[in-house]
PDB file of C-alpha atoms in Angstrom:
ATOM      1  CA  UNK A   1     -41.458  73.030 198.866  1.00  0.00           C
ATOM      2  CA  UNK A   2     -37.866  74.211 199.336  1.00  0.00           C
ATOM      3  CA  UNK A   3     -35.651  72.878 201.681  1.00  0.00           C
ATOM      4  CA  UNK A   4     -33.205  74.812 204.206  1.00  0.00           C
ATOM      5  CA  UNK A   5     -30.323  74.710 201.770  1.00  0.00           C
ATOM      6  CA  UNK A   6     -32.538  75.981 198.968  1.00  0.00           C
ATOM      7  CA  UNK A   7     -34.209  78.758 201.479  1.00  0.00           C
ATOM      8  CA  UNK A   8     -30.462  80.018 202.052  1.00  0.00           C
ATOM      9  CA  UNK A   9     -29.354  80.213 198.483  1.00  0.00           C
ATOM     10  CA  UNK A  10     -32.394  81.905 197.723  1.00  0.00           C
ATOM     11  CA  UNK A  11     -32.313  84.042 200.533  1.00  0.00           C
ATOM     12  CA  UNK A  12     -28.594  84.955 200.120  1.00  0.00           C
ATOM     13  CA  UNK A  13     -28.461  85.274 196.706  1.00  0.00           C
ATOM     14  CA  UNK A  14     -31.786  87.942 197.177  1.00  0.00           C
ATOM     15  CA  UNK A  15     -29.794  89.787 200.038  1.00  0.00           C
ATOM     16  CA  UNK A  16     -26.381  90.164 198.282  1.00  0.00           C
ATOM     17  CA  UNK A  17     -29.073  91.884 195.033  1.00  0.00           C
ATOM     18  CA  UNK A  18     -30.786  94.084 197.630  1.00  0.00           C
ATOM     19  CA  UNK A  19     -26.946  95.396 198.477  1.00  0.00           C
ATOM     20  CA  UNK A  20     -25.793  95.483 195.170  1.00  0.00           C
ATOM     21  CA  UNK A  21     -23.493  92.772 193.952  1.00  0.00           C
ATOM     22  CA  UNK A  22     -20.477  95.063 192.673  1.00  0.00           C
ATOM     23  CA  UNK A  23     -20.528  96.895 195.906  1.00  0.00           C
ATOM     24  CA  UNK A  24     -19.995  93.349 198.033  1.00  0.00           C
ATOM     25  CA  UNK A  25     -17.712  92.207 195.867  1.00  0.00           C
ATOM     26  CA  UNK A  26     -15.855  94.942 196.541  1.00  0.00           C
ATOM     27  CA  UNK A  27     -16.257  94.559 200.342  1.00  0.00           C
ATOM     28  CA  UNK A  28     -16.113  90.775 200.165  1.00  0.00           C
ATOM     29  CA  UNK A  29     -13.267  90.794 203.037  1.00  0.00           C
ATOM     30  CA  UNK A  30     -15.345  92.707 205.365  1.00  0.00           C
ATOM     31  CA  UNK A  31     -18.562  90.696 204.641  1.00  0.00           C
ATOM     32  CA  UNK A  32     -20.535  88.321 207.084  1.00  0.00           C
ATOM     33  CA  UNK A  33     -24.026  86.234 206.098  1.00  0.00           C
ATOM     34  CA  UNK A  34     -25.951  84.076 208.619  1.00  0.00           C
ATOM     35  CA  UNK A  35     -29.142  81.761 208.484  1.00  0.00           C
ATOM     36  CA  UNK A  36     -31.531  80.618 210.722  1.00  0.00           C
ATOM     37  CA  UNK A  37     -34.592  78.073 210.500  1.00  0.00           C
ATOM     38  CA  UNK A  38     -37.366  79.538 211.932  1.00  0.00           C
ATOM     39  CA  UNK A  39     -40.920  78.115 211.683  1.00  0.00           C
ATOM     40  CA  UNK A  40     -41.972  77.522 208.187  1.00  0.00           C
ATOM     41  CA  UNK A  41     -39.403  79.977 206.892  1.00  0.00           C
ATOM     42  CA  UNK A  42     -35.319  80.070 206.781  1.00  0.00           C
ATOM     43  CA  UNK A  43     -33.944  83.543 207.732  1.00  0.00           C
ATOM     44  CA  UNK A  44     -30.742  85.249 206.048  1.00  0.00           C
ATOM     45  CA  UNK A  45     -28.530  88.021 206.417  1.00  0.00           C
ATOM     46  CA  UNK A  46     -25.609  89.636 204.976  1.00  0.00           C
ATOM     47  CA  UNK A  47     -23.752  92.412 206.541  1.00  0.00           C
ATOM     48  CA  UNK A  48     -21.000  94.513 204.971  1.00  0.00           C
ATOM     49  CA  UNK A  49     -18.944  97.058 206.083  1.00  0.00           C
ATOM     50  CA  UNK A  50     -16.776  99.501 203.213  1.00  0.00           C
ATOM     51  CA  UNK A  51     -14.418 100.422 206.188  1.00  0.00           C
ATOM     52  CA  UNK A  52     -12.251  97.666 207.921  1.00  0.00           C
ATOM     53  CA  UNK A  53     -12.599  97.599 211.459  1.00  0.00           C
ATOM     54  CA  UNK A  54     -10.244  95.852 214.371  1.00  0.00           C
ATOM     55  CA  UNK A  55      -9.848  92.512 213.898  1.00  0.00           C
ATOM     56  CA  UNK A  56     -12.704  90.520 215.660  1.00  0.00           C
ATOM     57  CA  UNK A  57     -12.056  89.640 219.372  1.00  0.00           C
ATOM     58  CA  UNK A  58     -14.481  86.866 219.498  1.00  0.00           C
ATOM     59  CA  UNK A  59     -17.027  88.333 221.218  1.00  0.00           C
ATOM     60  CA  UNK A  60     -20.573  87.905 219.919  1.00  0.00           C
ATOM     61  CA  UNK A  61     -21.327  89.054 216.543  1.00  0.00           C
ATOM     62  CA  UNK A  62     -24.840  91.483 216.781  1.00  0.00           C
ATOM     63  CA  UNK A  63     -26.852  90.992 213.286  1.00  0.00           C
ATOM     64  CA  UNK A  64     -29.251  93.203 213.588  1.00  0.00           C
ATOM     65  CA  UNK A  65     -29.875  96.790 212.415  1.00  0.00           C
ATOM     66  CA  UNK A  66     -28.498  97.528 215.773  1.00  0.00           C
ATOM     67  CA  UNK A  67     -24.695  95.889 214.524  1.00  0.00           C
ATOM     68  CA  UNK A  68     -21.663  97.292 213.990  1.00  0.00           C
ATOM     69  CA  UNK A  69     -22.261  96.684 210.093  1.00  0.00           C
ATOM     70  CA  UNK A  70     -22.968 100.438 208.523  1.00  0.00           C
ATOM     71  CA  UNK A  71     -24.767  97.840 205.441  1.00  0.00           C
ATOM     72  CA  UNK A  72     -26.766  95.164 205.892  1.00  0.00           C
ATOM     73  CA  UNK A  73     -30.253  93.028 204.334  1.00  0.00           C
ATOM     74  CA  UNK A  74     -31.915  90.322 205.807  1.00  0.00           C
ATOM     75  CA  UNK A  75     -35.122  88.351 204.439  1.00  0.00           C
ATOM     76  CA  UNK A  76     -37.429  85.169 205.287  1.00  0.00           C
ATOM     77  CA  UNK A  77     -37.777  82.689 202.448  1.00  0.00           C
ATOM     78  CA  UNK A  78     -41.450  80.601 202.814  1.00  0.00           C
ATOM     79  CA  UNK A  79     -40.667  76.778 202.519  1.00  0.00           C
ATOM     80  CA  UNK A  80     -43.584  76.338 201.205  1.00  0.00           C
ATOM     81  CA  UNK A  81     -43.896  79.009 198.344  1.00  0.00           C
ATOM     82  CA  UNK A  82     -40.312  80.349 198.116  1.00  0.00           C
ATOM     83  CA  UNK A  83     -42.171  84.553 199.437  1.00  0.00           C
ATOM     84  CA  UNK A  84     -38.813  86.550 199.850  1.00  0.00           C
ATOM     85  CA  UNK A  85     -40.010  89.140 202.788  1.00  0.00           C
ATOM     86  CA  UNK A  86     -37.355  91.465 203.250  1.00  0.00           C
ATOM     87  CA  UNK A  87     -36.712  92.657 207.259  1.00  0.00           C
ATOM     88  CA  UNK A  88     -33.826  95.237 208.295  1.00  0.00           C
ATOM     89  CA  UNK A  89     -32.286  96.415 205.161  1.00  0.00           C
ATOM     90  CA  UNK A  90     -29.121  99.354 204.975  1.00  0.00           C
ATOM     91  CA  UNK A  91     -28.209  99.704 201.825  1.00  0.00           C
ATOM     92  CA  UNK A  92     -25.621 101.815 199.944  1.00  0.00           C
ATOM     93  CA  UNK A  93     -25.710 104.775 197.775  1.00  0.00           C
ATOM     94  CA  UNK A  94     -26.047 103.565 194.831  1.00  0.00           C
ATOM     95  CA  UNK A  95     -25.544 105.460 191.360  1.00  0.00           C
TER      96      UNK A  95
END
C-alpha cells in the first residue's frame, strides 16, 4: 500500500519519463507539476512549455489538456497496487 507521498514520487517521476527527461530538464524554468488525492488513487501532472510565456499574473493555473502548456502528462497511481494509468498526455517530438 503506498502512501500519498509515495503515489506522487511515483507518479511524477512516471510523468517527467512519459515527457522525456532531457527535454524537461531543458525546460525546467518553464515547468509546473501538481497532485491531487482522489479516491483510492493520487493524481499527477507535469506541464512544460519550450517557449517562455508572460510572467504569471496570478490568475488560475488550467492543468488540463485544455492549458496553456503546449506539453503536458498526467497519471493516477493505485494506493493499493502502485497501477500507473496515464490520462491527458502531449508529448514532444522526440528523436
Amino acid at each position: 500500500m503506498l502512501t500519498f507521498e509515495d503515489a506522487k514520487r511515483v507518479g511524477t517521476l512516471a510523468c517527467l519519463d512519459k515527457l522525456g527527461r532531457d527535454f524537461v530538464k531543458q525546460h525546467r524554468d518553464t515547468a509546473c507539476s501538481a497532485y491531487g488525492d482522489h479516491d483510492g488513487h493520487a493524481f499527477c501532472f507535469v506541464g512544460i512549455s519550450d517557449t517562455p510565456d508572460t510572467p504569471w499574473d496570478g490568475g488560475a493555473i488550467v492543468l488540463d489538456n485544455s492549458s496553456k502548456f503546449p506539453y503536458m502528462a498526467s497519471c493516477n497511481v493505485a494506493y493499493d497496487t502502485g497501477a500507473i494509468t496515464f490520462l491527458d498526455c502531449i508529448l514532444p517530438n522526440r528523436q
